[in-house]
Coordinates of C-alpha atoms in Angstrom, one line a residue:
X1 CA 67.6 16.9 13.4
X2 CA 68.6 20.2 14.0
X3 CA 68.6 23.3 11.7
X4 CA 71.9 23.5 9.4
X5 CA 70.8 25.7 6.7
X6 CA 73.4 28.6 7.9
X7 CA 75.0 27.1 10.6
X8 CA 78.2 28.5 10.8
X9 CA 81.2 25.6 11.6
X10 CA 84.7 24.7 11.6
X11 CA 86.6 21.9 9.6
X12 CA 85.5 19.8 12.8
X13 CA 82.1 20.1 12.3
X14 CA 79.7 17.9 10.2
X15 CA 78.5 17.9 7.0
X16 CA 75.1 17.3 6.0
X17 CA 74.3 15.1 2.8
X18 CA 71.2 16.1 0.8
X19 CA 70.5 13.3 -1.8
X20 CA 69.6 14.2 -4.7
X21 CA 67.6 17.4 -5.0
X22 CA 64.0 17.2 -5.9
X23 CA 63.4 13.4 -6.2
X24 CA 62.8 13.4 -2.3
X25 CA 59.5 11.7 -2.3
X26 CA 61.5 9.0 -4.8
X27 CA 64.1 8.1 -2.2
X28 CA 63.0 4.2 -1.4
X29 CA 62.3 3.4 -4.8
X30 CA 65.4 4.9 -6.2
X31 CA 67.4 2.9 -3.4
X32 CA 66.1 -0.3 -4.7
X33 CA 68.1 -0.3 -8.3
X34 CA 71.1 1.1 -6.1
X35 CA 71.0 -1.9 -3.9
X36 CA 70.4 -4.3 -7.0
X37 CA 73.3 -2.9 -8.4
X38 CA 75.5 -2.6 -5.4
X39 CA 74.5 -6.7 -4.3
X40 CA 75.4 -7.7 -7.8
X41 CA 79.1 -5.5 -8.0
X42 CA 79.7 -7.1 -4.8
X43 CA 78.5 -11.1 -5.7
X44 CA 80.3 -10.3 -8.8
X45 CA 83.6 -8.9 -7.8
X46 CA 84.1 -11.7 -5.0
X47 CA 83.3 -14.5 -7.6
X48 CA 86.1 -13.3 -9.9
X49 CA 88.3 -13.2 -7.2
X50 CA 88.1 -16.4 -6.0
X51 CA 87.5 -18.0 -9.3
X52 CA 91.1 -16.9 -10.1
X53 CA 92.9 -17.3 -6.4
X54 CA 91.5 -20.9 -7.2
X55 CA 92.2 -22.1 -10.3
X56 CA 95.9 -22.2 -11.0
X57 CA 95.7 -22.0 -15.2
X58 CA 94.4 -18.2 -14.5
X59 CA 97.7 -17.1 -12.6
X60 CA 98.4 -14.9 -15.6
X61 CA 98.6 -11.1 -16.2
X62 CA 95.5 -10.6 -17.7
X63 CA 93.6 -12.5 -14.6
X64 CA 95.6 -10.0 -12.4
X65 CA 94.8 -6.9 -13.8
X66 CA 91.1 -8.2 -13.7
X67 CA 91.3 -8.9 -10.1
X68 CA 92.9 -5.4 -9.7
X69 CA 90.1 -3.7 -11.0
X70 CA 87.4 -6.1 -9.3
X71 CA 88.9 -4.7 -5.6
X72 CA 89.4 -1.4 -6.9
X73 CA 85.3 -1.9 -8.0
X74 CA 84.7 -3.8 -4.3
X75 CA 86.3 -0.3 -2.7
X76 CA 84.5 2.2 -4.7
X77 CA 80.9 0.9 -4.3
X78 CA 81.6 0.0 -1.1
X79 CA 82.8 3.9 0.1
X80 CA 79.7 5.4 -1.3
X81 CA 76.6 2.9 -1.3
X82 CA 76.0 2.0 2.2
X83 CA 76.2 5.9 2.9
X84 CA 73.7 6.8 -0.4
X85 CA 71.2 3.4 1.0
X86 CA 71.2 5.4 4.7
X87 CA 70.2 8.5 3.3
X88 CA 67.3 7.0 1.1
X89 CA 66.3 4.6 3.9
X90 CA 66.7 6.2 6.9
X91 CA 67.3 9.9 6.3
X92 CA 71.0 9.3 7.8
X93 CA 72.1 12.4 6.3
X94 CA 75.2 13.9 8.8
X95 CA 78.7 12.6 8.5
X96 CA 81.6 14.0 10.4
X97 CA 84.3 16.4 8.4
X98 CA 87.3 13.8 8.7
X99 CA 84.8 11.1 8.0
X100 CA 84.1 13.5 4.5
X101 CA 87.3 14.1 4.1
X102 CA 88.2 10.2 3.4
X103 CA 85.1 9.0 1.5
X104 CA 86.8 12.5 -1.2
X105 CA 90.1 10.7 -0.6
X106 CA 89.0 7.0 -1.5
X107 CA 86.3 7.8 -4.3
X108 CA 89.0 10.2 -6.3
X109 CA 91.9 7.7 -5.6
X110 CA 90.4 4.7 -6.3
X111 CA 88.3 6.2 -9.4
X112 CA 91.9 7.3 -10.5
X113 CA 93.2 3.8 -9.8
X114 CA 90.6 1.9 -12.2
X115 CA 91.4 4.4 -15.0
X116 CA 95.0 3.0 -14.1
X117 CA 93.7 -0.4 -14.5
X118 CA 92.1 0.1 -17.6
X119 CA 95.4 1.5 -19.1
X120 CA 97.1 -1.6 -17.7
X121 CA 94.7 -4.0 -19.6
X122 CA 94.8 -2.3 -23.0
X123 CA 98.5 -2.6 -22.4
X124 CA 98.0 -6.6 -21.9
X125 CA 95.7 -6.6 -24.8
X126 CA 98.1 -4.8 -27.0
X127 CA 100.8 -7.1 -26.5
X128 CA 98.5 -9.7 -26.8
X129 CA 97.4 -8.8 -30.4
X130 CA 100.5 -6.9 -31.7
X131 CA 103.3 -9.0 -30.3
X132 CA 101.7 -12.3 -29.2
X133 CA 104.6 -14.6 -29.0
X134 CA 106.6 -12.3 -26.7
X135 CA 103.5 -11.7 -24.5
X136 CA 104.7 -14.1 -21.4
X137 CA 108.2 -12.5 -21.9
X138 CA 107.0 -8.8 -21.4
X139 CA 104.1 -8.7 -19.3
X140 CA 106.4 -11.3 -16.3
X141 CA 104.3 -11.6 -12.5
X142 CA 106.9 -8.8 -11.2
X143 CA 106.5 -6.4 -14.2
X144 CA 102.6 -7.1 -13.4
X145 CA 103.4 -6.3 -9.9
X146 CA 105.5 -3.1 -10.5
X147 CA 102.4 -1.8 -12.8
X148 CA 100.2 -2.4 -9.9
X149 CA 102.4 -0.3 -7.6
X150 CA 102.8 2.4 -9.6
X151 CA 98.7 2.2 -10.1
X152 CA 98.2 2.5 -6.6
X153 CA 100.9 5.3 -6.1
X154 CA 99.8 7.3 -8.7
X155 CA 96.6 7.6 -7.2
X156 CA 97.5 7.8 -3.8
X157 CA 99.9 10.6 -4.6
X158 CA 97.5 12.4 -7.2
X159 CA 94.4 12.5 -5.1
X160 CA 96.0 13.0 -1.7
X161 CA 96.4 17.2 -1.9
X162 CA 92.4 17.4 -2.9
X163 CA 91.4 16.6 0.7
X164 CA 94.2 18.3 2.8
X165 CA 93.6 21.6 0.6
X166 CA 90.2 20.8 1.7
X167 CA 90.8 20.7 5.0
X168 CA 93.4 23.8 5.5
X169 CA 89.9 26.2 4.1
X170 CA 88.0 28.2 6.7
X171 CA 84.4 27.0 6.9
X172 CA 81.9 29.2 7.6
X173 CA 78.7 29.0 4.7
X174 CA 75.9 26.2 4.6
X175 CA 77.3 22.9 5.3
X176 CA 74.4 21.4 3.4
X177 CA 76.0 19.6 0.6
X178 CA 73.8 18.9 -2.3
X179 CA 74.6 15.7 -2.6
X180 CA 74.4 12.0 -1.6
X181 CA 78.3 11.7 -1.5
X182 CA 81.2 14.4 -0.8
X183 CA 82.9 15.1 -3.8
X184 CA 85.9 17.5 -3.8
X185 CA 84.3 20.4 -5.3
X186 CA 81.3 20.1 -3.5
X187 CA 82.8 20.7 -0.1
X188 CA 85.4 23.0 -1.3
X189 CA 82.8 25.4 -2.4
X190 CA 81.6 25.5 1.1
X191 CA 84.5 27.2 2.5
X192 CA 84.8 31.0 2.9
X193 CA 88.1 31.5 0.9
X194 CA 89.6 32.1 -2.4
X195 CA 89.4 27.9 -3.3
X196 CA 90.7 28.5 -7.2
X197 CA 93.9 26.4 -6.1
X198 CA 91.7 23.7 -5.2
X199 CA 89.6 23.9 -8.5
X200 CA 92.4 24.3 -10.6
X201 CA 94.3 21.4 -8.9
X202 CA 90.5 19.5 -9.8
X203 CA 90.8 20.0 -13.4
X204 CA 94.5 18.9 -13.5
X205 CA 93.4 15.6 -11.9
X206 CA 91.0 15.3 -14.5
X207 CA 93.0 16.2 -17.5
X208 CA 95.3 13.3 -16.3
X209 CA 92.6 10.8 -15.8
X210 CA 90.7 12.1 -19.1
X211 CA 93.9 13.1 -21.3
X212 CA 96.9 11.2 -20.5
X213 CA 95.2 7.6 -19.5
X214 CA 92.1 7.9 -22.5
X215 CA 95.2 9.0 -25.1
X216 CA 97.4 6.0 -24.1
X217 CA 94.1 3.6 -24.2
X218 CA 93.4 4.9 -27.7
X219 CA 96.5 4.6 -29.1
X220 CA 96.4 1.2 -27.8
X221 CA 93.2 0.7 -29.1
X222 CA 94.1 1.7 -32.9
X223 CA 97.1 -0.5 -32.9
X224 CA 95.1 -3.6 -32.1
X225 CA 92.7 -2.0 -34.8
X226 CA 95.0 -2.6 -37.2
X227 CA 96.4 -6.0 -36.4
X228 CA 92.6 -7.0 -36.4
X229 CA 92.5 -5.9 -40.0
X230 CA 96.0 -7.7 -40.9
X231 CA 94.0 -11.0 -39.6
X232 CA 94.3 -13.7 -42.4
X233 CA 90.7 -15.0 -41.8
X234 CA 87.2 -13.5 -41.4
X235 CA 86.4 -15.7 -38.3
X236 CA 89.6 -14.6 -36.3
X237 CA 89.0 -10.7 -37.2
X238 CA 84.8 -11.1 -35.6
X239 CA 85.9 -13.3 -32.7
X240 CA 88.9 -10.6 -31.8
X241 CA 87.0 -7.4 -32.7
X242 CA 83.7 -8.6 -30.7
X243 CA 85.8 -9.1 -27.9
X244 CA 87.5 -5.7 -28.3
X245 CA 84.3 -3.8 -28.7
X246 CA 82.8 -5.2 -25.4
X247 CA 85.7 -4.0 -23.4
X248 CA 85.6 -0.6 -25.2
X249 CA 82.0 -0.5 -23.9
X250 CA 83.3 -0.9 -20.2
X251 CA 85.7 1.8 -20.4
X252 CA 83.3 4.4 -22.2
X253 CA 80.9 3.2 -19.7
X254 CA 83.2 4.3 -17.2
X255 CA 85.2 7.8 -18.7
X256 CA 82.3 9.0 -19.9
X257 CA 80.3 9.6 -17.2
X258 CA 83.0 10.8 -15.3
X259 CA 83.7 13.6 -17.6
X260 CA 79.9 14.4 -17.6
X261 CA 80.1 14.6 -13.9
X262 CA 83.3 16.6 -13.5
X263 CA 82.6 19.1 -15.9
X264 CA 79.3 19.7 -14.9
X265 CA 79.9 19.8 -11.4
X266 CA 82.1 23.4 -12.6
X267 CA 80.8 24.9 -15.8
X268 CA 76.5 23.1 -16.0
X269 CA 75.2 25.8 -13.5
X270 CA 71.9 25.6 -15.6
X271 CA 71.7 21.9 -15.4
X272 CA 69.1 20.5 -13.3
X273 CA 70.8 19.6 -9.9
X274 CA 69.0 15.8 -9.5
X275 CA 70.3 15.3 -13.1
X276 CA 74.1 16.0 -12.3
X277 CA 73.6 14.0 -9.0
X278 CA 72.0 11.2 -10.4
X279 CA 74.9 10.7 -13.1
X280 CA 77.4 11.3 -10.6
X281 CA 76.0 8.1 -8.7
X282 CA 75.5 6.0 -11.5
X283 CA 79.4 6.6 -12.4
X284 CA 80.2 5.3 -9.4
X285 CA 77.5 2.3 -9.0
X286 CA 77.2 0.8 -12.8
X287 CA 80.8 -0.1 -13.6
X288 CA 81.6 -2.0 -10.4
X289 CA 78.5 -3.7 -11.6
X290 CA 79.3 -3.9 -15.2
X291 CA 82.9 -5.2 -15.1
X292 CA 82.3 -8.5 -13.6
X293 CA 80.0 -9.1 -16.5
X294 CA 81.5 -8.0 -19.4
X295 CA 85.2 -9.0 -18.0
X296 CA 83.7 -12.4 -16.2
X297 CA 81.2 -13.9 -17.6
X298 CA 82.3 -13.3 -21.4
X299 CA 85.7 -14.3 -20.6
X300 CA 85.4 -18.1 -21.5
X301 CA 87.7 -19.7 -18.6
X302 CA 86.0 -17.6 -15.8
X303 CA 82.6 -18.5 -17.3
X304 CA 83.2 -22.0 -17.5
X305 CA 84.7 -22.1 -13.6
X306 CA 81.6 -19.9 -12.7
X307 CA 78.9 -23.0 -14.4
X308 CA 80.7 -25.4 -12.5
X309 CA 80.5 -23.2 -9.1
X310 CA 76.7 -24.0 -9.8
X311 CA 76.6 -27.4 -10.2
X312 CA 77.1 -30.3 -7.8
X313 CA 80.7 -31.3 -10.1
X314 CA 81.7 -28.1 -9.5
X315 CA 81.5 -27.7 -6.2
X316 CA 82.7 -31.8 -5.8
X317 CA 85.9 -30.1 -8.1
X318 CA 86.2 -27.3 -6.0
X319 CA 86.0 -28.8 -2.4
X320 CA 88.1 -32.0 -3.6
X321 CA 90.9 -30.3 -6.0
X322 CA 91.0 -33.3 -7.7
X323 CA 88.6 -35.0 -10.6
X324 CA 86.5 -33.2 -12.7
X325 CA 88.4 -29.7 -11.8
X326 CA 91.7 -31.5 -12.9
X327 CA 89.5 -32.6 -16.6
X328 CA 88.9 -28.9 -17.0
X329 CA 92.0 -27.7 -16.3
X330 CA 93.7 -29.6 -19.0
X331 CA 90.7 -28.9 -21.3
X332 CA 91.8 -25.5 -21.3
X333 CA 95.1 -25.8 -21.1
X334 CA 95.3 -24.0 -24.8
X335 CA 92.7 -21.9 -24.0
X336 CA 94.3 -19.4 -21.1
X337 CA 94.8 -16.4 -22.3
X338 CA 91.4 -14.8 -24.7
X339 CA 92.8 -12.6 -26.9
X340 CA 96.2 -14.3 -28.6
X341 CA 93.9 -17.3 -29.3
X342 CA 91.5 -15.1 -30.9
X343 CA 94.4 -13.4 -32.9
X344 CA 95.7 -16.7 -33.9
X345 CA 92.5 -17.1 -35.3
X346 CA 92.0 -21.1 -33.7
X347 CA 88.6 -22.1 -32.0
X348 CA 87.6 -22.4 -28.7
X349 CA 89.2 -25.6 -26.9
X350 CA 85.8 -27.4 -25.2

């Protein structure tokens, strides 16, 4: 490989990725809980997917936003991982500048996109709790489908001047960057200009992923607060709140990293390099691998599909259409959508 240390380039030139800085001699054992993670985001995404393209009872808004976020999840692992797993491996470290360029693009728009998604979902859950019996009249398929367009264009359309600002800097410092993916502000740093437009333009994104989406979720969130107080039984008010709290979990699990990341990445010069890196992965890896979990398995009609996947009635059901698949469907037929049911404060239909 030849010497880039202070080889001087053009926005045509390539880009080498460092890793993480210092944990060098770490590299293949730290791939191995990356690839864990990134096999089980993957097995787990897919399986929601087709669960819910398969079963006609989960054609409903809440199943839709869930499959939104699963191929927003499928997209964001999938842009940084195999890159990350080549540099660990095989010390594949170059990548081209318009090849840098989109990986920016699709982490920021699609990271952007899920903080979307999450807004969309305490939405559904909000109607769910607070107004119940006009959920089905508010959240229709095209009002779902209009939310999802306006998800996707509002990150197209947010993230899309961080990589053309990008590209319009001269470039003529290290093109090392310290770093197993390229993030925005770690190319733009590279370039031998004034970049503050770029920066500033950074923190903008940020406030409106971090101020505008986690305000509206909170707000959300302290309205189905108090409906879970105003529940007339002790039962319905654990059942909802449990369910709540896990989902609150997802989306801390998800915004705060990212604001550990972003803000370090610009103001935590003293912080240890491999400790910013390493977060910034993790942001990127463990909620792809989380959601399928905590918004699959715990969700009673995707678990109950998922057992019968894995056993030979389920997979009889599945291939045949008919039978035991048709006995589950109309066991459930009360038990569709989580959250009103929990409200309502009525158990689980077996």
């Amino acid at each position: 490989m030849m010497d880039t240390n202070t080889t001087a380039f053009t926005s045509h030139s390539t880009f080498i990725l460092l890793g993480i800085p210092g944990l060098e001699a770490a590299y293949v054992w730290i791939a191995i809980p990356f690839c864990i993670m990134y096999i089980i985001a993957i097995l787990g995404n897919f399986a929601i997917l087709f669960i819910v393209k398969k079963e006609p009872s989960l054609h409903e808004p809440v199943y839709y936003f869930l499959c939104m976020l699963a191929v927003t999840d499928l997209v964001l692992s999938t842009t940084t991982l195999p890159k990350m797993l080549s540099i660990f491996w095989f010390n594949s470290r170059e990548i081209s500048f318009n090849a840098c360029l989109t990986q920016m693009f699709f982490v920021h728009c699609f990271s952007d996109m899920e903080s979307g998604i999450f807004v969309a979902m305490a939405l559904d859950r909000y109607v769910a709790i607070c107004h119940p019996l006009r959920h089905s009249t508010i959240l229709t398929n095209s009002v779902v489908v209009k939310i999802g367009l306006v998800i996707l264009l509002r990150g197209s359309i947010l993230i899309l001047p961080c990589p053309l600002l990008a590209r319009q800097w001269p470039y003529c410092k290290s093109n090392i960057i310290a770093h197993t993916q390229c993030e925005n502000i770690g190319v733009v740093r590279l370039a031998c200009a004034d970049t503050r437009v770029s920066s500033y333009y950074g923190l903008f994104v940020l406030s409106c992923r971090l101020g505008v989406d986690v305000s509206f979720i909170t707000l959300s969130y302290i309205q189905i607060l108090r409906a879970i107080f105003n529940l007339p039984t002790k039962h319905a008010r654990i059942k909802t709140f449990g369910t709540c709290t896990s989902h609150i979990c997802v989306i801390s699990a998800f915004y705060i990293p990212t604001l550990f990341s972003s803000l370090s990445s610009r103001f935590g010069q003293n912080l240890p390099r491999y400790m910013y890196v390493f977060i910034a992965d993790i942001y990127l890896l463990f909620p792809p691998m989380l959601n399928p979990v905590i918004y699959g398995v715990r969700t009673k009609q995707i678990r109950d599909r998922l057992l019968w996947l894995f056993t030979a009635k389920g997979t009889k059901a599945f291939s045949s259409g008919g039978g035991p698949q048709s006995e589950l469907r109309g066991g459930l037929a009360g038990d569709m959508v989580l959250v009103p049911e929990s409200l309502t404060g009525q158990s689980e239909k077996d």
